[in-house]
CSV table of C-alpha atoms and ligand atoms in Angstrom, one decimal:
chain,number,residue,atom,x,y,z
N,606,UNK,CA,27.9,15.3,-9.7
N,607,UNK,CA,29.6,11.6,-9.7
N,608,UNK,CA,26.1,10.3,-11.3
N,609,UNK,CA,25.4,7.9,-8.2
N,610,UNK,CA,21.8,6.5,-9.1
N,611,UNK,CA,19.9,4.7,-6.6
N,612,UNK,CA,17.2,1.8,-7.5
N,613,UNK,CA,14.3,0.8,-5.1
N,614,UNK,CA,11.2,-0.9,-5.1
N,615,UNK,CA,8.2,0.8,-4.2
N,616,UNK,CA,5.5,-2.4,-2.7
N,617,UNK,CA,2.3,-1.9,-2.7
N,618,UNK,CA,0.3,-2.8,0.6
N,619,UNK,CA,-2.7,-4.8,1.5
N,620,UNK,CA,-4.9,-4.4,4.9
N,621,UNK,CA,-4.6,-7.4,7.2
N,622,UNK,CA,-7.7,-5.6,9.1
N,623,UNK,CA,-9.0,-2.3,8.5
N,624,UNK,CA,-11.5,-1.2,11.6
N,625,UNK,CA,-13.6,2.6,11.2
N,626,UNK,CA,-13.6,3.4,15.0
N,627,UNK,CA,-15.9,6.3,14.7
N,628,UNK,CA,-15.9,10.2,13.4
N,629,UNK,CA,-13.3,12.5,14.7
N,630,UNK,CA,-13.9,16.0,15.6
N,631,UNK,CA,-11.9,17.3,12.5
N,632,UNK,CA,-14.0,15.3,10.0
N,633,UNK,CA,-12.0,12.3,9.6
N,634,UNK,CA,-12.6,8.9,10.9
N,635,UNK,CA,-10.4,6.9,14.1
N,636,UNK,CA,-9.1,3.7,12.0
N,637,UNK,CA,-7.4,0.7,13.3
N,638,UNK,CA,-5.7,-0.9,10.6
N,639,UNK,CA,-2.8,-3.6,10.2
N,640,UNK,CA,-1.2,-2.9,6.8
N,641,UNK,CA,1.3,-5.1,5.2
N,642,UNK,CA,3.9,-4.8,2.1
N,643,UNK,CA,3.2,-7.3,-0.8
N,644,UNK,CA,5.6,-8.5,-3.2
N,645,UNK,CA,3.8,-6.6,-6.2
N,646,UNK,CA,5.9,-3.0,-6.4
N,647,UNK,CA,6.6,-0.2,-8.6
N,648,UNK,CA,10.4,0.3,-9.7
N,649,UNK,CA,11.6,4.0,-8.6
N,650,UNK,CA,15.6,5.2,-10.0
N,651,UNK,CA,16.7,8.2,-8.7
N,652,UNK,CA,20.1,9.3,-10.8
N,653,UNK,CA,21.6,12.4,-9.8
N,654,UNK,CA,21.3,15.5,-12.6
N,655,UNK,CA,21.9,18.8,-13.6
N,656,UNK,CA,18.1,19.2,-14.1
N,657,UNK,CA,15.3,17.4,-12.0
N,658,UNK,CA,13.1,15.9,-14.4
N,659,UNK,CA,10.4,12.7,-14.0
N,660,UNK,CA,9.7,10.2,-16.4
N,661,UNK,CA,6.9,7.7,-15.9
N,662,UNK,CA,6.4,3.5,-18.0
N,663,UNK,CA,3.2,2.4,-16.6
N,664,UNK,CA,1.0,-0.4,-18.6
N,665,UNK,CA,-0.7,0.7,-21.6
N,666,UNK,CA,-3.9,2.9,-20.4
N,667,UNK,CA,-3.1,3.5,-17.0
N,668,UNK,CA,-4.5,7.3,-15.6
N,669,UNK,CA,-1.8,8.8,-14.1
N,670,UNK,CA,-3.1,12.2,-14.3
N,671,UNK,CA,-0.6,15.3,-14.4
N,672,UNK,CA,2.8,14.2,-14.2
N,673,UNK,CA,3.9,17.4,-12.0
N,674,UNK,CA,1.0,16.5,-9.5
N,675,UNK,CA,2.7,13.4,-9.1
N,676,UNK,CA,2.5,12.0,-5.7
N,677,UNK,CA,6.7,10.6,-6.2
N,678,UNK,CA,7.5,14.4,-7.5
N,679,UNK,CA,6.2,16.1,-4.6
N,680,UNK,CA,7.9,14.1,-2.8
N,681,UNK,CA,11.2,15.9,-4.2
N,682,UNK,CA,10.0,19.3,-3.1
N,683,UNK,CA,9.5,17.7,-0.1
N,684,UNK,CA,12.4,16.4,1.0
N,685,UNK,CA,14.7,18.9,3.2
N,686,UNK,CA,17.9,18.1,1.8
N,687,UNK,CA,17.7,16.9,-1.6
N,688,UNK,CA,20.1,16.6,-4.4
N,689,UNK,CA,19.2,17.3,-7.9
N,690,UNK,CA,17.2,14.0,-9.8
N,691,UNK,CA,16.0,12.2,-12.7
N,692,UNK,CA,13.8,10.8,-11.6
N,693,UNK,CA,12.6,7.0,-13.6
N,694,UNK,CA,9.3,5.3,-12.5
N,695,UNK,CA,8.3,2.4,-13.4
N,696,UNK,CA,4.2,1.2,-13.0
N,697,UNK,CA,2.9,-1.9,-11.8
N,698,UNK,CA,0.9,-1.3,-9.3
N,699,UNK,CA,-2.5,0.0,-10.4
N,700,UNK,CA,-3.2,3.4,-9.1
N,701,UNK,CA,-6.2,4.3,-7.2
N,702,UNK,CA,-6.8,0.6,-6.7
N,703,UNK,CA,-6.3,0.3,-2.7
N,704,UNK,CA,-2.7,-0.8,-2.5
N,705,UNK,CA,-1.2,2.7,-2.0
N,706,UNK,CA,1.3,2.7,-5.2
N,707,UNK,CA,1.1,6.4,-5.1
N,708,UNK,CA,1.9,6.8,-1.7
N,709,UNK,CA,5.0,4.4,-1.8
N,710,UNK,CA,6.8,5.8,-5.1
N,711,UNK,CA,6.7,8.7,-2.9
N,712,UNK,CA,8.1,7.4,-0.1
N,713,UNK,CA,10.6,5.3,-2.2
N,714,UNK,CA,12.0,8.6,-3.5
N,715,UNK,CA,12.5,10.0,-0.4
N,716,UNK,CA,14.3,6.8,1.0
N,717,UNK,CA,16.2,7.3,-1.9
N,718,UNK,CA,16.7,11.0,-1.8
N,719,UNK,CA,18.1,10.1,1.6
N,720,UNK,CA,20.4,7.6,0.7
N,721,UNK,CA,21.8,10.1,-1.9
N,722,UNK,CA,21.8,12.8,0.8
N,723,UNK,CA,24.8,14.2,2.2
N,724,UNK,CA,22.8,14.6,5.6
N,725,UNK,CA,20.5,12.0,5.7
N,726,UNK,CA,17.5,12.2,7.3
N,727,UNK,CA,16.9,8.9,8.9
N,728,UNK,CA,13.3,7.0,8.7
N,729,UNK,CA,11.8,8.8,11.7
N,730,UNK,CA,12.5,12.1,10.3
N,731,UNK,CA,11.2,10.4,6.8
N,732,UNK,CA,8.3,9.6,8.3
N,733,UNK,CA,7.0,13.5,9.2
N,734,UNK,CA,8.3,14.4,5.8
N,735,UNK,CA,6.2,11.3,4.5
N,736,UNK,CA,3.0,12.5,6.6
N,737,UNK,CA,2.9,16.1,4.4
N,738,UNK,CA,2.3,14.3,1.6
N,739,UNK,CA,-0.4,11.7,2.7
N,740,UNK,CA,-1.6,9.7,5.7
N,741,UNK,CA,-0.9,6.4,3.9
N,742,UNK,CA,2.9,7.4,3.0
N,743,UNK,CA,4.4,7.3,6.4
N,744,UNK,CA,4.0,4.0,6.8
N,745,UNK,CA,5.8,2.8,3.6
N,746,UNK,CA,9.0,4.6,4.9
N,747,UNK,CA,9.6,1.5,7.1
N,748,UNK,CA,6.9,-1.0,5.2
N,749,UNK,CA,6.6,-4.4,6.6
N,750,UNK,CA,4.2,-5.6,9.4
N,751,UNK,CA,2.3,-2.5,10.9
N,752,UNK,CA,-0.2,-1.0,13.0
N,753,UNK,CA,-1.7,2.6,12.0
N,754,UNK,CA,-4.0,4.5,14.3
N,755,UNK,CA,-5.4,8.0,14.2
N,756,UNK,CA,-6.2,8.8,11.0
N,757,UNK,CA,-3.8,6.5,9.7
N,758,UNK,CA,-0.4,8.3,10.4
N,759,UNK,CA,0.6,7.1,14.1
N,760,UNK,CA,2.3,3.8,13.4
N,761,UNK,CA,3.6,1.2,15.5
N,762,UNK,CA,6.3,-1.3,13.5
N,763,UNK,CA,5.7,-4.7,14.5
N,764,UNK,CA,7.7,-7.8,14.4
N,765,UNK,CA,7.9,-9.4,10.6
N,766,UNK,CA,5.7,-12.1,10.3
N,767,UNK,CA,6.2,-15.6,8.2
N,768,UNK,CA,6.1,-15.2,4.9
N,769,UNK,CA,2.3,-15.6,3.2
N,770,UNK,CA,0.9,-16.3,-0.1
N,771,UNK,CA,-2.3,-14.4,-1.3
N,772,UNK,CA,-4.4,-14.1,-4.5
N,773,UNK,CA,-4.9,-10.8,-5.6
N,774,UNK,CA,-7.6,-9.5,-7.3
N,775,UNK,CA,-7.1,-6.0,-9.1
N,776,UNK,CA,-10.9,-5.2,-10.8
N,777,UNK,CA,-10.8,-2.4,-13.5
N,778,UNK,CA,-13.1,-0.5,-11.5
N,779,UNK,CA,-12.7,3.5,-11.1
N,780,UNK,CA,-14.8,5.9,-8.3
N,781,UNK,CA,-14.1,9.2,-8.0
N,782,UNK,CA,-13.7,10.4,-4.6
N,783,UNK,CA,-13.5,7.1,-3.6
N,784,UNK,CA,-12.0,7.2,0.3
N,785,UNK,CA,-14.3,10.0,0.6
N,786,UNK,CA,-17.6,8.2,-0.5
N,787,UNK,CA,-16.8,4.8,1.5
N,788,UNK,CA,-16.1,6.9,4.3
N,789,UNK,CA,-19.7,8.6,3.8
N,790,UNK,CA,-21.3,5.7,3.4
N,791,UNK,CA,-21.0,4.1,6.3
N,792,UNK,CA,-23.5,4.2,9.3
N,793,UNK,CA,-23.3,3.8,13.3
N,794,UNK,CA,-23.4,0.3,13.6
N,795,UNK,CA,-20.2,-0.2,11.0
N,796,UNK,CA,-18.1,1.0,13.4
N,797,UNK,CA,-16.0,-1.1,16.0
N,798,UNK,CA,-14.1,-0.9,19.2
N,799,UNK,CA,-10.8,-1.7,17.3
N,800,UNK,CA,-11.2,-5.7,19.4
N,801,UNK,CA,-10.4,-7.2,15.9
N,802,UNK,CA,-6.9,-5.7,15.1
N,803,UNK,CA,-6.5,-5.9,18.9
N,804,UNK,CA,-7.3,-9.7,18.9
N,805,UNK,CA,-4.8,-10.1,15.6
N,806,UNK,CA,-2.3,-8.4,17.4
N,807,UNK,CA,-2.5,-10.7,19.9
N,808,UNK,CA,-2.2,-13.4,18.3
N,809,UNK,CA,0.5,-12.6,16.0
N,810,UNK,CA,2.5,-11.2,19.4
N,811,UNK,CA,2.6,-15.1,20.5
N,812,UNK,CA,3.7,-16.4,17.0
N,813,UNK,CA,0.0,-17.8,16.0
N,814,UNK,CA,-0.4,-18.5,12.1
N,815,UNK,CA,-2.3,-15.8,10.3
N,816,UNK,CA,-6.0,-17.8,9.6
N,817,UNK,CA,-9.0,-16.1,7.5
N,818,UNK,CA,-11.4,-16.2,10.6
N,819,UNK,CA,-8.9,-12.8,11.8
N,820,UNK,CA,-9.1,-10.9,9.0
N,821,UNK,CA,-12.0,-7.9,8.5
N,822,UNK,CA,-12.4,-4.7,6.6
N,823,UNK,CA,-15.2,-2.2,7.7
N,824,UNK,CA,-15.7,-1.3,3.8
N,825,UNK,CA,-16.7,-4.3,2.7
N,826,UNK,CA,-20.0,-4.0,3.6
N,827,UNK,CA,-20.2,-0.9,1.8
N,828,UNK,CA,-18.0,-1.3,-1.1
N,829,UNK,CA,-20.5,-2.8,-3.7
N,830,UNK,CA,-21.9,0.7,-3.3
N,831,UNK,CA,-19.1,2.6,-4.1
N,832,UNK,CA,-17.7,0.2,-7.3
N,833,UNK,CA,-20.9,-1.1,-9.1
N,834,UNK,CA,-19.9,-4.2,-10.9
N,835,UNK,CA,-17.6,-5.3,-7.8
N,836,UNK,CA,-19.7,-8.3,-6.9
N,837,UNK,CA,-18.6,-10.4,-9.4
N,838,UNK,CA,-14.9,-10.3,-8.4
N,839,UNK,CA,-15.6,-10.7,-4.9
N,840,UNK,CA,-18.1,-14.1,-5.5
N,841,UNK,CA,-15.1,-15.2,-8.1
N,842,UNK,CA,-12.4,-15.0,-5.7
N,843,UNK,CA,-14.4,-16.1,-2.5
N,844,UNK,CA,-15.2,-19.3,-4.8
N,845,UNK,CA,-11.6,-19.7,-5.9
N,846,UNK,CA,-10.3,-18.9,-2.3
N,847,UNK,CA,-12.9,-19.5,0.2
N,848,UNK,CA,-12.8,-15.8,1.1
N,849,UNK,CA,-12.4,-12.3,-0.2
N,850,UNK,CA,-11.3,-9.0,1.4
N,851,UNK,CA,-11.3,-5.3,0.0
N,852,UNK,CA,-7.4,-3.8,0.2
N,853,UNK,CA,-8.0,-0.6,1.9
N,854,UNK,CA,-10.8,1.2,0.6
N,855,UNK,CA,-10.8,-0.7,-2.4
N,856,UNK,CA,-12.0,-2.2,-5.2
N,857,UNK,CA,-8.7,-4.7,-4.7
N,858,UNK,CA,-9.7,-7.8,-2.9
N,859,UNK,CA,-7.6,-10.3,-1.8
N,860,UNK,CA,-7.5,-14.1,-0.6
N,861,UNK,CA,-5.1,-15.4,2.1
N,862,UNK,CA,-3.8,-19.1,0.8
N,863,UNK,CA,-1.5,-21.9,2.3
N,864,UNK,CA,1.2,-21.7,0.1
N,865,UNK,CA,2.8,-20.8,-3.6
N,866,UNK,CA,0.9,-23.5,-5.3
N,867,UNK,CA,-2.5,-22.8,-4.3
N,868,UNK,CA,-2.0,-19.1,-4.7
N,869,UNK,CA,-0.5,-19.6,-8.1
N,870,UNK,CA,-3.5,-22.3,-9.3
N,871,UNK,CA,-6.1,-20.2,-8.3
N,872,UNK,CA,-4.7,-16.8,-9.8
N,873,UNK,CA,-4.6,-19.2,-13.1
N,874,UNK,CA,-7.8,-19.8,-12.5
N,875,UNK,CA,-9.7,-16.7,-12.0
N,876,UNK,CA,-7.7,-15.5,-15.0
N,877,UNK,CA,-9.2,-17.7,-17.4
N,878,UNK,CA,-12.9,-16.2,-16.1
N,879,UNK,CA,-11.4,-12.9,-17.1
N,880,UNK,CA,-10.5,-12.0,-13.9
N,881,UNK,CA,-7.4,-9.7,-13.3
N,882,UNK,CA,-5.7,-12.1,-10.5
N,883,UNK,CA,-1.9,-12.8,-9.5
N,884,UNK,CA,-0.1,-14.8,-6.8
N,885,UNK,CA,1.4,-12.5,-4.2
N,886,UNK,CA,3.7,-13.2,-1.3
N,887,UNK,CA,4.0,-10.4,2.1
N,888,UNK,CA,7.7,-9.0,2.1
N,889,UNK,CA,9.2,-8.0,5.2
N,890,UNK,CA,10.4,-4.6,6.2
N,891,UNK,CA,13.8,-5.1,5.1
N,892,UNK,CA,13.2,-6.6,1.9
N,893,UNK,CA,10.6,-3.9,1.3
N,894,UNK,CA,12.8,-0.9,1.7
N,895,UNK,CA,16.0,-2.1,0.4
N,896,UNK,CA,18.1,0.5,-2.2
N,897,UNK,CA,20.7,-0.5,-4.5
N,898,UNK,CA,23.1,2.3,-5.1
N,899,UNK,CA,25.4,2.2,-8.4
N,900,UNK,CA,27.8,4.4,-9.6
N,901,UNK,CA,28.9,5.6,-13.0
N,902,UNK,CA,31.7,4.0,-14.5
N,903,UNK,CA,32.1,2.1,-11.5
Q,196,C5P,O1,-6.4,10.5,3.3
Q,196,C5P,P1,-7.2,11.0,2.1
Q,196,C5P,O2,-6.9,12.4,1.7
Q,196,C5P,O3,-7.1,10.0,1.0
Q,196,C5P,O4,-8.7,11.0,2.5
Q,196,C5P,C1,-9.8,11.4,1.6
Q,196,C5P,C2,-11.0,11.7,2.4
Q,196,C5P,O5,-11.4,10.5,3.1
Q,196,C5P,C3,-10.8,12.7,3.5
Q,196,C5P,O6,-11.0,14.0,3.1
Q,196,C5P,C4,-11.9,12.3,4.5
Q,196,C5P,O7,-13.2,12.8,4.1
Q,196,C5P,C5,-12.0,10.8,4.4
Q,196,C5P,N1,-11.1,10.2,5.5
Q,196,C5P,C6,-11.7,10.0,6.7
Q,196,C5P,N2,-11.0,9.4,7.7
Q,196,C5P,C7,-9.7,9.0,7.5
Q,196,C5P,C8,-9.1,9.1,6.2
Q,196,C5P,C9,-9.9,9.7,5.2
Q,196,C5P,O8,-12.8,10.4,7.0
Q,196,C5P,N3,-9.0,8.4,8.5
């Protein structure tokens, strides 16, 4: 042991679209979905011990359920090649709140694992590793701009796009089951051919501004269902922002805005009506999934 520790940020993830194509054979649902990394993360430091251990500062009442069910330390039994860790993570993201924090500590710990690793796997081999412990963890691996089909696991990186500001609304709102149930509750005429993501792609391929009129998410139609009390955000941002979308399956929403300023005011805003909002930017691939390695003593 030389006690190398490496620090990395784990970013949470909105939903630029998010298309239900139709029910699979196996039970699950075809998605479409363009997922993006936002500047609001969790801090995971791996430090390399005689004892693997996990220790977890998250904002006063925050469920994490069973540390050793933890989504971050599976992903240390999962892992092919690991060393030995103590493992530090840090909460910001809430959990169970639509911006996959769980499923990116994970993969941040096995980037970092990897980076610690005398045989390195590399992020496509990350990736497979990532898909054993959830179809949303592949894709933070990489994280940036990207495309998920299938059930959410086949991912096509695309190029980074400009930098955008958002509002992000985080409601306390809790339902159990809650991929499951929105899943359940939609009918045949929610789902689509996949023409909006297609359309998006499009016009992010030929360097088009991201504009409100291109973003959709099947689940908010049904999403009021699922999270009673939900309303009220959405109508609070939408009048703050023009708009509102769900992140994922929810209950985060969030507003697409022209710059810092207006993202900031109108965070400020909502926040003196009570509600939970912050100014967000979209970080790139690279600045998602950087790691900084120290050394003791060094
Ligand atoms: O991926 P996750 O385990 O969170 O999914 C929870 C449930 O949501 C699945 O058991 C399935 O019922 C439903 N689901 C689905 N289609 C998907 C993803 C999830 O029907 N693409």
């Amino acid at each position: 042991m030389n006690g190398r520790s490496v620090v990395l940020r784990a970013c949470a993830k909105i939903n630029w679209t998010l298309e239900v194509l139709g029910r699979r054979p196996d039970g699950y649902h075809e998605i479409r979905t363009v997922l993006q990394t936002i500047s609001l993360c969790d801090t995971v430091a791996a430090c390399e011990a005689r004892t693997p251990s996990l220790t977890v500062a998250a904002p006063a009442g925050t469920d994490l359920g069973p540390l050793e069910e933890n989504l971050a330390w599976r992903a240390v039994a999962a892992h092919t090649d690991a060393v030995p860790v103590a493992l530090r993570l840090r909460k910001r993201v809430p959990p169970a709140a639509g911006l996959g924090g769980g499923s990116s500590d994970a993969a941040a710990v096995l980037r970092g694992l990897d980076r610690l690793s005398a045989r390195p796997l590399g992020p496509a081999r990350l990736e497979v590793v990532a898909a054993t412990l959830g179809s949303d963890v592949p894709f933070f691996v990489r994280g940036g701009t990207q495309l998920a089909a299938g059930r959410g696991e086949l991912l096509q990186p695309l190029p980074d796009l400009a930098p955008a500001w958002l509002v992000l609304v985080t409601p306390p709102l809790v339902a159990e089951g809650k991929t499951r149930r929105l899943f359940g509750l939609l009918g045949a005429t929610d789902f689509s051919d996949g023409a909006a993501t297609a359309r998006l792609l499009r016009r992010l391929s030929t360097g088009q501004p991201l504009t409100t009129d291109a973003l959709v998410n099947t689940f908010d139609r049904v999403a009021d269902a699922a999270f009673p009390g939900l309303a009220r955000y959405r109508s609070a941002l939408a009048l703050a922002c023009g708009h509102a979308l769900l992140c994922g399956a929810g209950p985060s929403l969030f507003a697409l805005c022209s710059g810092a300023r207006e993202a900031r005011a109108a965070a400020a805003r909502l926040r003196t009506l009570r509600v939970p909002a912050r100014a967000v930017r979209t970080l790139t691939a690279g600045t998602s999934t950087r790691v900084r390695v120290c050394v003791a003593g060094a």
